[in-house]
Amino acid sequence: QKEVEQDPGPLSVPEGAIVSLNCTYSNSAFQYFMWYRQYSRKGPELLMYTYSSGNKEDGRFTAQVDKSSKYISLFIRDSQPSDSATYLCAMRALAGGSYIPTFGRGTSLIVHP
Amino acid sequence: NAGVTQTPKFQVLKTGQSMTLQCAQDMNHNSMYWYRQDPGMGLRLIYYSASEGTTDKGEVPNGYNVSRLNKREFSLRLESAAPSQTSVYFCASRGLGQGSGELFFGEGSRLTVL
């Protein structure tokens, strides 16, 4: 079993829908939780990160962390075709490991007009 | 700023040929990384360099070598390419003081080994 599990999709939704992307993990030492967005034929870019538990909101995007369940989510409100991309979760412990995050496999999201 | 620049962007090799992927960053970052990305496998770390003068193996180092030429440049070499090394390769860098450990990625190098 991988340390970080993420459903690869694809997830296809109509424009304007609320999207929920999720990851589960097994390492209780993880403290930083990140979401990267990767457009086709491009490198991943950091979208949001959260330290420890709780919610963080940035415009149409909300990241949630539930450490008791080892479950993180990314919500996208009023989804747009420009949100079509692969979303990778990533996480790392507080110290050690040379700051190397563990990535999920990524979920492909398609928002159709 | 260019960020992280990778060359070449595309390459086709025959089995047994060698090549070097080049990576340079202009953000004065200390740490640099090489990943490969395959369908259904996500990003897998090949090698990394925590600081100039050091390199360490990642999850899938077999068949690869790296050189941290200076603070800006980190190259990945395939000595004898195999079809299993067909992949998209990403170079990334990270600066000091970035709490989340955010990685900045290049646009990728697409390698096909026939």
PDB file of C-alpha atoms in Angstrom:
ATOM      1  CA  GLN A   1       0.000   0.000   0.000  1.00  0.00           C
ATOM      2  CA  LYS A   2       1.356   3.421  -0.959  1.00  0.00           C
ATOM      3  CA  GLU A   3       1.782   6.061   1.743  1.00  0.00           C
ATOM      4  CA  VAL A   4      -0.509   8.414  -0.165  1.00  0.00           C
ATOM      5  CA  GLU A   5      -3.528   7.168  -2.088  1.00  0.00           C
ATOM      6  CA  GLN A   6      -5.332   9.244  -4.703  1.00  0.00           C
ATOM      7  CA  ASP A   7      -7.954   8.152  -7.213  1.00  0.00           C
ATOM      8  CA  PRO A   8      -6.605   8.886 -10.713  1.00  0.00           C
ATOM      9  CA  GLY A   9     -10.052   9.559 -12.222  1.00  0.00           C
ATOM     10  CA  PRO A  10     -10.777  11.014 -14.676  1.00  0.00           C
ATOM     11  CA  LEU A  11     -13.413  13.107 -12.970  1.00  0.00           C
ATOM     12  CA  SER A  12     -15.702  14.829 -15.473  1.00  0.00           C
ATOM     13  CA  VAL A  13     -18.054  17.595 -14.297  1.00  0.00           C
ATOM     14  CA  PRO A  14     -20.132  20.330 -15.932  1.00  0.00           C
ATOM     15  CA  GLU A  15     -19.071  23.954 -15.669  1.00  0.00           C
ATOM     16  CA  GLY A  16     -20.270  25.517 -12.427  1.00  0.00           C
ATOM     17  CA  ALA A  17     -20.201  22.284 -10.417  1.00  0.00           C
ATOM     18  CA  ILE A  18     -18.556  21.906  -7.020  1.00  0.00           C
ATOM     19  CA  VAL A  19     -15.599  19.558  -7.304  1.00  0.00           C
ATOM     20  CA  SER A  20     -14.203  17.459  -4.478  1.00  0.00           C
ATOM     21  CA  LEU A  21     -10.736  15.917  -4.815  1.00  0.00           C
ATOM     22  CA  ASN A  22      -9.392  13.679  -2.073  1.00  0.00           C
ATOM     23  CA  CYS A  23      -6.346  11.847  -0.772  1.00  0.00           C
ATOM     24  CA  THR A  24      -5.796   9.434   2.076  1.00  0.00           C
ATOM     25  CA  TYR A  25      -2.494   8.758   3.753  1.00  0.00           C
ATOM     26  CA  SER A  26      -1.003   6.370   6.252  1.00  0.00           C
ATOM     27  CA  ASN A  27       1.963   8.255   7.780  1.00  0.00           C
ATOM     28  CA  SER A  28       0.839  10.063  10.931  1.00  0.00           C
ATOM     29  CA  ALA A  29       4.031  12.175  10.865  1.00  0.00           C
ATOM     30  CA  PHE A  30       2.816  14.192   7.883  1.00  0.00           C
ATOM     31  CA  GLN A  31       2.208  17.816   8.877  1.00  0.00           C
ATOM     32  CA  TYR A  32       2.351  19.828   5.645  1.00  0.00           C
ATOM     33  CA  PHE A  33      -0.326  19.090   3.069  1.00  0.00           C
ATOM     34  CA  MET A  34      -0.098  20.510  -0.432  1.00  0.00           C
ATOM     35  CA  TRP A  35      -2.079  20.533  -3.631  1.00  0.00           C
ATOM     36  CA  TYR A  36      -0.312  20.920  -6.961  1.00  0.00           C
ATOM     37  CA  ARG A  37      -2.050  21.602 -10.259  1.00  0.00           C
ATOM     38  CA  GLN A  38      -0.569  20.279 -13.485  1.00  0.00           C
ATOM     39  CA  TYR A  39      -1.829  21.378 -16.877  1.00  0.00           C
ATOM     40  CA  SER A  40      -1.295  19.104 -19.859  1.00  0.00           C
ATOM     41  CA  ARG A  41       2.346  19.036 -20.982  1.00  0.00           C
ATOM     42  CA  LYS A  42       3.425  21.348 -18.163  1.00  0.00           C
ATOM     43  CA  GLY A  43       5.153  20.881 -14.812  1.00  0.00           C
ATOM     44  CA  PRO A  44       3.184  20.842 -11.539  1.00  0.00           C
ATOM     45  CA  GLU A  45       2.654  24.172  -9.751  1.00  0.00           C
ATOM     46  CA  LEU A  46       1.764  24.617  -6.090  1.00  0.00           C
ATOM     47  CA  LEU A  47      -1.878  25.606  -5.717  1.00  0.00           C
ATOM     48  CA  MET A  48      -2.326  25.614  -1.928  1.00  0.00           C
ATOM     49  CA  TYR A  49      -0.800  24.241   1.221  1.00  0.00           C
ATOM     50  CA  THR A  50      -2.038  23.694   4.772  1.00  0.00           C
ATOM     51  CA  TYR A  51      -0.081  23.099   7.925  1.00  0.00           C
ATOM     52  CA  SER A  52      -1.556  20.509  10.303  1.00  0.00           C
ATOM     53  CA  SER A  53      -5.346  20.294  10.518  1.00  0.00           C
ATOM     54  CA  GLY A  54      -8.070  22.667   9.457  1.00  0.00           C
ATOM     55  CA  ASN A  55      -9.294  24.553   6.442  1.00  0.00           C
ATOM     56  CA  LYS A  56      -7.710  27.087   4.145  1.00  0.00           C
ATOM     57  CA  GLU A  57      -9.560  29.091   1.541  1.00  0.00           C
ATOM     58  CA  ASP A  58      -8.198  30.906  -1.511  1.00  0.00           C
ATOM     59  CA  GLY A  59     -10.813  32.255  -3.870  1.00  0.00           C
ATOM     60  CA  ARG A  60     -12.786  29.355  -5.315  1.00  0.00           C
ATOM     61  CA  PHE A  61     -10.453  26.792  -3.733  1.00  0.00           C
ATOM     62  CA  THR A  62     -10.695  25.312  -0.226  1.00  0.00           C
ATOM     63  CA  ALA A  63      -8.247  22.820   1.239  1.00  0.00           C
ATOM     64  CA  GLN A  64      -9.289  20.684   4.202  1.00  0.00           C
ATOM     65  CA  VAL A  65      -7.217  18.391   6.380  1.00  0.00           C
ATOM     66  CA  ASP A  66      -8.652  15.825   8.774  1.00  0.00           C
ATOM     67  CA  LYS A  67      -5.663  14.317  10.553  1.00  0.00           C
ATOM     68  CA  SER A  68      -7.805  12.037  12.715  1.00  0.00           C
ATOM     69  CA  SER A  69      -9.037  10.302   9.577  1.00  0.00           C
ATOM     70  CA  LYS A  70      -5.804  10.821   7.604  1.00  0.00           C
ATOM     71  CA  TYR A  71      -7.842  12.398   4.838  1.00  0.00           C
ATOM     72  CA  ILE A  72      -7.354  15.602   2.869  1.00  0.00           C
ATOM     73  CA  SER A  73      -9.635  17.307   0.374  1.00  0.00           C
ATOM     74  CA  LEU A  74      -9.561  20.076  -2.176  1.00  0.00           C
ATOM     75  CA  PHE A  75     -12.867  21.704  -3.076  1.00  0.00           C
ATOM     76  CA  ILE A  76     -13.336  23.830  -6.175  1.00  0.00           C
ATOM     77  CA  ARG A  77     -16.457  26.008  -6.284  1.00  0.00           C
ATOM     78  CA  ASP A  78     -18.014  27.249  -9.509  1.00  0.00           C
ATOM     79  CA  SER A  79     -15.641  25.097 -11.557  1.00  0.00           C
ATOM     80  CA  GLN A  80     -14.460  26.479 -14.896  1.00  0.00           C
ATOM     81  CA  PRO A  81     -13.117  24.776 -18.032  1.00  0.00           C
ATOM     82  CA  SER A  82      -9.784  26.422 -17.195  1.00  0.00           C
ATOM     83  CA  ASP A  83      -9.686  24.252 -14.041  1.00  0.00           C
ATOM     84  CA  SER A  84      -9.268  21.173 -16.244  1.00  0.00           C
ATOM     85  CA  ALA A  85      -5.940  19.713 -15.157  1.00  0.00           C
ATOM     86  CA  THR A  86      -4.400  16.979 -13.045  1.00  0.00           C
ATOM     87  CA  TYR A  87      -4.396  17.717  -9.315  1.00  0.00           C
ATOM     88  CA  LEU A  88      -1.697  16.084  -7.215  1.00  0.00           C
ATOM     89  CA  CYS A  89      -1.768  15.976  -3.446  1.00  0.00           C
ATOM     90  CA  ALA A  90       1.566  15.986  -1.646  1.00  0.00           C
ATOM     91  CA  MET A  91       2.540  15.859   1.989  1.00  0.00           C
ATOM     92  CA  ARG A  92       5.597  15.785   4.210  1.00  0.00           C
ATOM     93  CA  ALA A  93       6.649  15.531   7.822  1.00  0.00           C
ATOM     94  CA  LEU A  94       7.637  18.555   9.885  1.00  0.00           C
ATOM     95  CA  ALA A  95      11.341  17.825   9.910  1.00  0.00           C
ATOM     96  CA  GLY A  96      13.809  15.511   8.285  1.00  0.00           C
ATOM     97  CA  GLY A  97      13.586  13.763   4.936  1.00  0.00           C
ATOM     98  CA  SER A  98      15.271  16.729   3.249  1.00  0.00           C
ATOM     99  CA  TYR A  99      11.851  18.362   2.822  1.00  0.00           C
ATOM    100  CA  ILE A 100      10.944  15.834   0.160  1.00  0.00           C
ATOM    101  CA  PRO A 101       7.164  15.524  -0.182  1.00  0.00           C
ATOM    102  CA  THR A 102       5.373  12.280  -0.906  1.00  0.00           C
ATOM    103  CA  PHE A 103       3.060  12.704  -3.889  1.00  0.00           C
ATOM    104  CA  GLY A 104      -0.228  11.053  -4.725  1.00  0.00           C
ATOM    105  CA  ARG A 105      -0.695   9.745  -8.256  1.00  0.00           C
ATOM    106  CA  GLY A 106      -2.871  12.708  -9.266  1.00  0.00           C
ATOM    107  CA  THR A 107      -6.541  13.034 -10.225  1.00  0.00           C
ATOM    108  CA  SER A 108      -7.413  14.140 -13.753  1.00  0.00           C
ATOM    109  CA  LEU A 109     -10.247  16.698 -13.733  1.00  0.00           C
ATOM    110  CA  ILE A 110     -12.236  17.648 -16.818  1.00  0.00           C
ATOM    111  CA  VAL A 111     -14.681  20.556 -16.611  1.00  0.00           C
ATOM    112  CA  HIS A 112     -16.846  20.671 -19.705  1.00  0.00           C
ATOM    113  CA  PRO A 113     -18.768  23.787 -20.826  1.00  0.00           C
TER     114      PRO A 113
ATOM    115  CA  ASN B   1      12.738  35.103 -14.286  1.00  0.00           C
ATOM    116  CA  ALA B   2      12.839  31.813 -16.160  1.00  0.00           C
ATOM    117  CA  GLY B   3      12.537  29.661 -13.004  1.00  0.00           C
ATOM    118  CA  VAL B   4      13.555  26.072 -13.768  1.00  0.00           C
ATOM    119  CA  THR B   5      14.711  25.395 -17.317  1.00  0.00           C
ATOM    120  CA  GLN B   6      15.086  21.889 -18.741  1.00  0.00           C
ATOM    121  CA  THR B   7      16.748  20.838 -21.983  1.00  0.00           C
ATOM    122  CA  PRO B   8      15.994  19.115 -24.241  1.00  0.00           C
ATOM    123  CA  LYS B   9      12.189  19.185 -24.207  1.00  0.00           C
ATOM    124  CA  PHE B  10      11.914  16.101 -26.439  1.00  0.00           C
ATOM    125  CA  GLN B  11      14.344  13.310 -27.218  1.00  0.00           C
ATOM    126  CA  VAL B  12      14.166   9.936 -28.961  1.00  0.00           C
ATOM    127  CA  LEU B  13      16.900   7.417 -28.225  1.00  0.00           C
ATOM    128  CA  LYS B  14      17.693   3.900 -29.295  1.00  0.00           C
ATOM    129  CA  THR B  15      18.250   1.214 -26.683  1.00  0.00           C
ATOM    130  CA  GLY B  16      21.808   1.406 -25.384  1.00  0.00           C
ATOM    131  CA  GLN B  17      22.415   5.036 -26.287  1.00  0.00           C
ATOM    132  CA  SER B  18      23.391   7.534 -23.634  1.00  0.00           C
ATOM    133  CA  MET B  19      22.229  11.066 -23.010  1.00  0.00           C
ATOM    134  CA  THR B  20      22.181  13.818 -20.424  1.00  0.00           C
ATOM    135  CA  LEU B  21      19.186  15.886 -19.380  1.00  0.00           C
ATOM    136  CA  GLN B  22      20.135  19.381 -18.295  1.00  0.00           C
ATOM    137  CA  CYS B  23      18.436  21.468 -15.627  1.00  0.00           C
ATOM    138  CA  ALA B  24      19.165  25.003 -14.476  1.00  0.00           C
ATOM    139  CA  GLN B  25      17.387  27.261 -11.982  1.00  0.00           C
ATOM    140  CA  ASP B  26      17.802  30.993 -11.522  1.00  0.00           C
ATOM    141  CA  MET B  27      16.091  31.337  -8.112  1.00  0.00           C
ATOM    142  CA  ASN B  28      19.236  30.793  -6.016  1.00  0.00           C
ATOM    143  CA  HIS B  29      17.700  27.617  -4.580  1.00  0.00           C
ATOM    144  CA  ASN B  30      19.799  25.180  -2.593  1.00  0.00           C
ATOM    145  CA  SER B  31      17.990  21.917  -3.297  1.00  0.00           C
ATOM    146  CA  MET B  32      17.299  20.313  -6.657  1.00  0.00           C
ATOM    147  CA  TYR B  33      15.449  17.157  -7.658  1.00  0.00           C
ATOM    148  CA  TRP B  34      14.878  14.846 -10.605  1.00  0.00           C
ATOM    149  CA  TYR B  35      11.520  13.062 -10.956  1.00  0.00           C
ATOM    150  CA  ARG B  36      10.022  10.821 -13.576  1.00  0.00           C
ATOM    151  CA  GLN B  37       6.290  10.743 -14.267  1.00  0.00           C
ATOM    152  CA  ASP B  38       4.592   7.746 -15.840  1.00  0.00           C
ATOM    153  CA  PRO B  39       0.865   7.139 -16.435  1.00  0.00           C
ATOM    154  CA  GLY B  40      -0.751   5.722 -13.320  1.00  0.00           C
ATOM    155  CA  MET B  41       2.493   5.952 -11.320  1.00  0.00           C
ATOM    156  CA  GLY B  42       2.574   9.608 -10.369  1.00  0.00           C
ATOM    157  CA  LEU B  43       5.838  11.416  -9.659  1.00  0.00           C
ATOM    158  CA  ARG B  44       8.736   9.224  -8.561  1.00  0.00           C
ATOM    159  CA  LEU B  45      11.947  10.693  -7.220  1.00  0.00           C
ATOM    160  CA  ILE B  46      15.091   9.548  -9.021  1.00  0.00           C
ATOM    161  CA  TYR B  47      17.846  11.579  -7.332  1.00  0.00           C
ATOM    162  CA  TYR B  48      18.099  14.776  -5.374  1.00  0.00           C
ATOM    163  CA  SER B  49      20.720  17.242  -4.240  1.00  0.00           C
ATOM    164  CA  ALA B  50      20.005  18.866  -0.892  1.00  0.00           C
ATOM    165  CA  SER B  51      22.790  21.390  -1.415  1.00  0.00           C
ATOM    166  CA  GLU B  52      25.672  22.097  -3.764  1.00  0.00           C
ATOM    167  CA  GLY B  53      28.190  19.271  -3.558  1.00  0.00           C
ATOM    168  CA  THR B  54      25.785  16.579  -2.323  1.00  0.00           C
ATOM    169  CA  THR B  55      23.583  14.079  -4.128  1.00  0.00           C
ATOM    170  CA  ASP B  56      21.384  11.259  -2.841  1.00  0.00           C
ATOM    171  CA  LYS B  57      19.314   8.449  -4.303  1.00  0.00           C
ATOM    172  CA  GLY B  58      15.564   8.655  -4.405  1.00  0.00           C
ATOM    173  CA  GLU B  59      12.960   5.984  -4.976  1.00  0.00           C
ATOM    174  CA  VAL B  60      14.034   4.832  -8.480  1.00  0.00           C
ATOM    175  CA  PRO B  61      17.769   5.575  -9.039  1.00  0.00           C
ATOM    176  CA  ASN B  62      18.769   2.471 -11.014  1.00  0.00           C
ATOM    177  CA  GLY B  63      20.028   3.255 -14.512  1.00  0.00           C
ATOM    178  CA  TYR B  64      20.657   6.938 -13.768  1.00  0.00           C
ATOM    179  CA  ASN B  65      23.480   9.141 -12.581  1.00  0.00           C
ATOM    180  CA  VAL B  66      23.439  12.793 -11.571  1.00  0.00           C
ATOM    181  CA  SER B  67      25.848  15.679 -11.267  1.00  0.00           C
ATOM    182  CA  ARG B  68      25.336  18.858  -9.272  1.00  0.00           C
ATOM    183  CA  LEU B  69      27.573  20.999 -11.422  1.00  0.00           C
ATOM    184  CA  ASN B  70      27.138  24.162  -9.326  1.00  0.00           C
ATOM    185  CA  LYS B  71      24.347  25.781  -7.349  1.00  0.00           C
ATOM    186  CA  ARG B  72      22.329  26.489 -10.502  1.00  0.00           C
ATOM    187  CA  GLU B  73      22.692  23.259 -12.477  1.00  0.00           C
ATOM    188  CA  PHE B  74      21.740  19.640 -11.848  1.00  0.00           C
ATOM    189  CA  SER B  75      22.059  17.125 -14.688  1.00  0.00           C
ATOM    190  CA  LEU B  76      20.639  13.612 -15.092  1.00  0.00           C
ATOM    191  CA  ARG B  77      22.502  11.056 -17.193  1.00  0.00           C
ATOM    192  CA  LEU B  78      21.277   7.828 -18.736  1.00  0.00           C
ATOM    193  CA  GLU B  79      24.367   5.745 -19.490  1.00  0.00           C
ATOM    194  CA  SER B  80      22.650   2.980 -21.472  1.00  0.00           C
ATOM    195  CA  ALA B  81      19.029   3.815 -22.199  1.00  0.00           C
ATOM    196  CA  ALA B  82      16.346   1.112 -21.928  1.00  0.00           C
ATOM    197  CA  PRO B  83      12.712   1.178 -23.113  1.00  0.00           C
ATOM    198  CA  SER B  84      11.636   1.156 -19.434  1.00  0.00           C
ATOM    199  CA  GLN B  85      13.160   4.629 -19.162  1.00  0.00           C
ATOM    200  CA  THR B  86      10.629   6.058 -21.595  1.00  0.00           C
ATOM    201  CA  SER B  87       8.990   8.718 -19.461  1.00  0.00           C
ATOM    202  CA  VAL B  88       8.537  12.410 -18.788  1.00  0.00           C
ATOM    203  CA  TYR B  89      11.327  13.756 -16.611  1.00  0.00           C
ATOM    204  CA  PHE B  90      10.863  16.768 -14.359  1.00  0.00           C
ATOM    205  CA  CYS B  91      13.520  18.779 -12.620  1.00  0.00           C
ATOM    206  CA  ALA B  92      12.509  20.761  -9.520  1.00  0.00           C
ATOM    207  CA  SER B  93      14.137  23.080  -7.022  1.00  0.00           C
ATOM    208  CA  ARG B  94      13.422  24.351  -3.511  1.00  0.00           C
ATOM    209  CA  GLY B  95      14.780  27.307  -1.606  1.00  0.00           C
ATOM    210  CA  LEU B  96      15.626  27.661   2.077  1.00  0.00           C
ATOM    211  CA  GLY B  97      12.968  28.957   4.398  1.00  0.00           C
ATOM    212  CA  GLN B  98      10.032  27.662   2.394  1.00  0.00           C
ATOM    213  CA  GLY B  99       7.918  26.215   5.175  1.00  0.00           C
ATOM    214  CA  SER B 100       5.752  24.028   3.035  1.00  0.00           C
ATOM    215  CA  GLY B 101       8.730  22.654   1.167  1.00  0.00           C
ATOM    216  CA  GLU B 102       7.243  23.949  -2.076  1.00  0.00           C
ATOM    217  CA  LEU B 103       8.955  22.574  -5.148  1.00  0.00           C
ATOM    218  CA  PHE B 104       9.261  24.619  -8.340  1.00  0.00           C
ATOM    219  CA  PHE B 105       9.131  22.413 -11.424  1.00  0.00           C
ATOM    220  CA  GLY B 106      10.412  22.761 -14.947  1.00  0.00           C
ATOM    221  CA  GLU B 107       8.198  22.016 -17.925  1.00  0.00           C
ATOM    222  CA  GLY B 108       9.520  18.516 -18.402  1.00  0.00           C
ATOM    223  CA  SER B 109      11.657  16.540 -20.837  1.00  0.00           C
ATOM    224  CA  ARG B 110       9.840  13.877 -22.830  1.00  0.00           C
ATOM    225  CA  LEU B 111      12.085  10.903 -23.523  1.00  0.00           C
ATOM    226  CA  THR B 112      11.260   7.945 -25.760  1.00  0.00           C
ATOM    227  CA  VAL B 113      13.584   4.942 -25.883  1.00  0.00           C
ATOM    228  CA  LEU B 114      13.026   2.624 -28.829  1.00  0.00           C
TER     229      LEU B 114
END
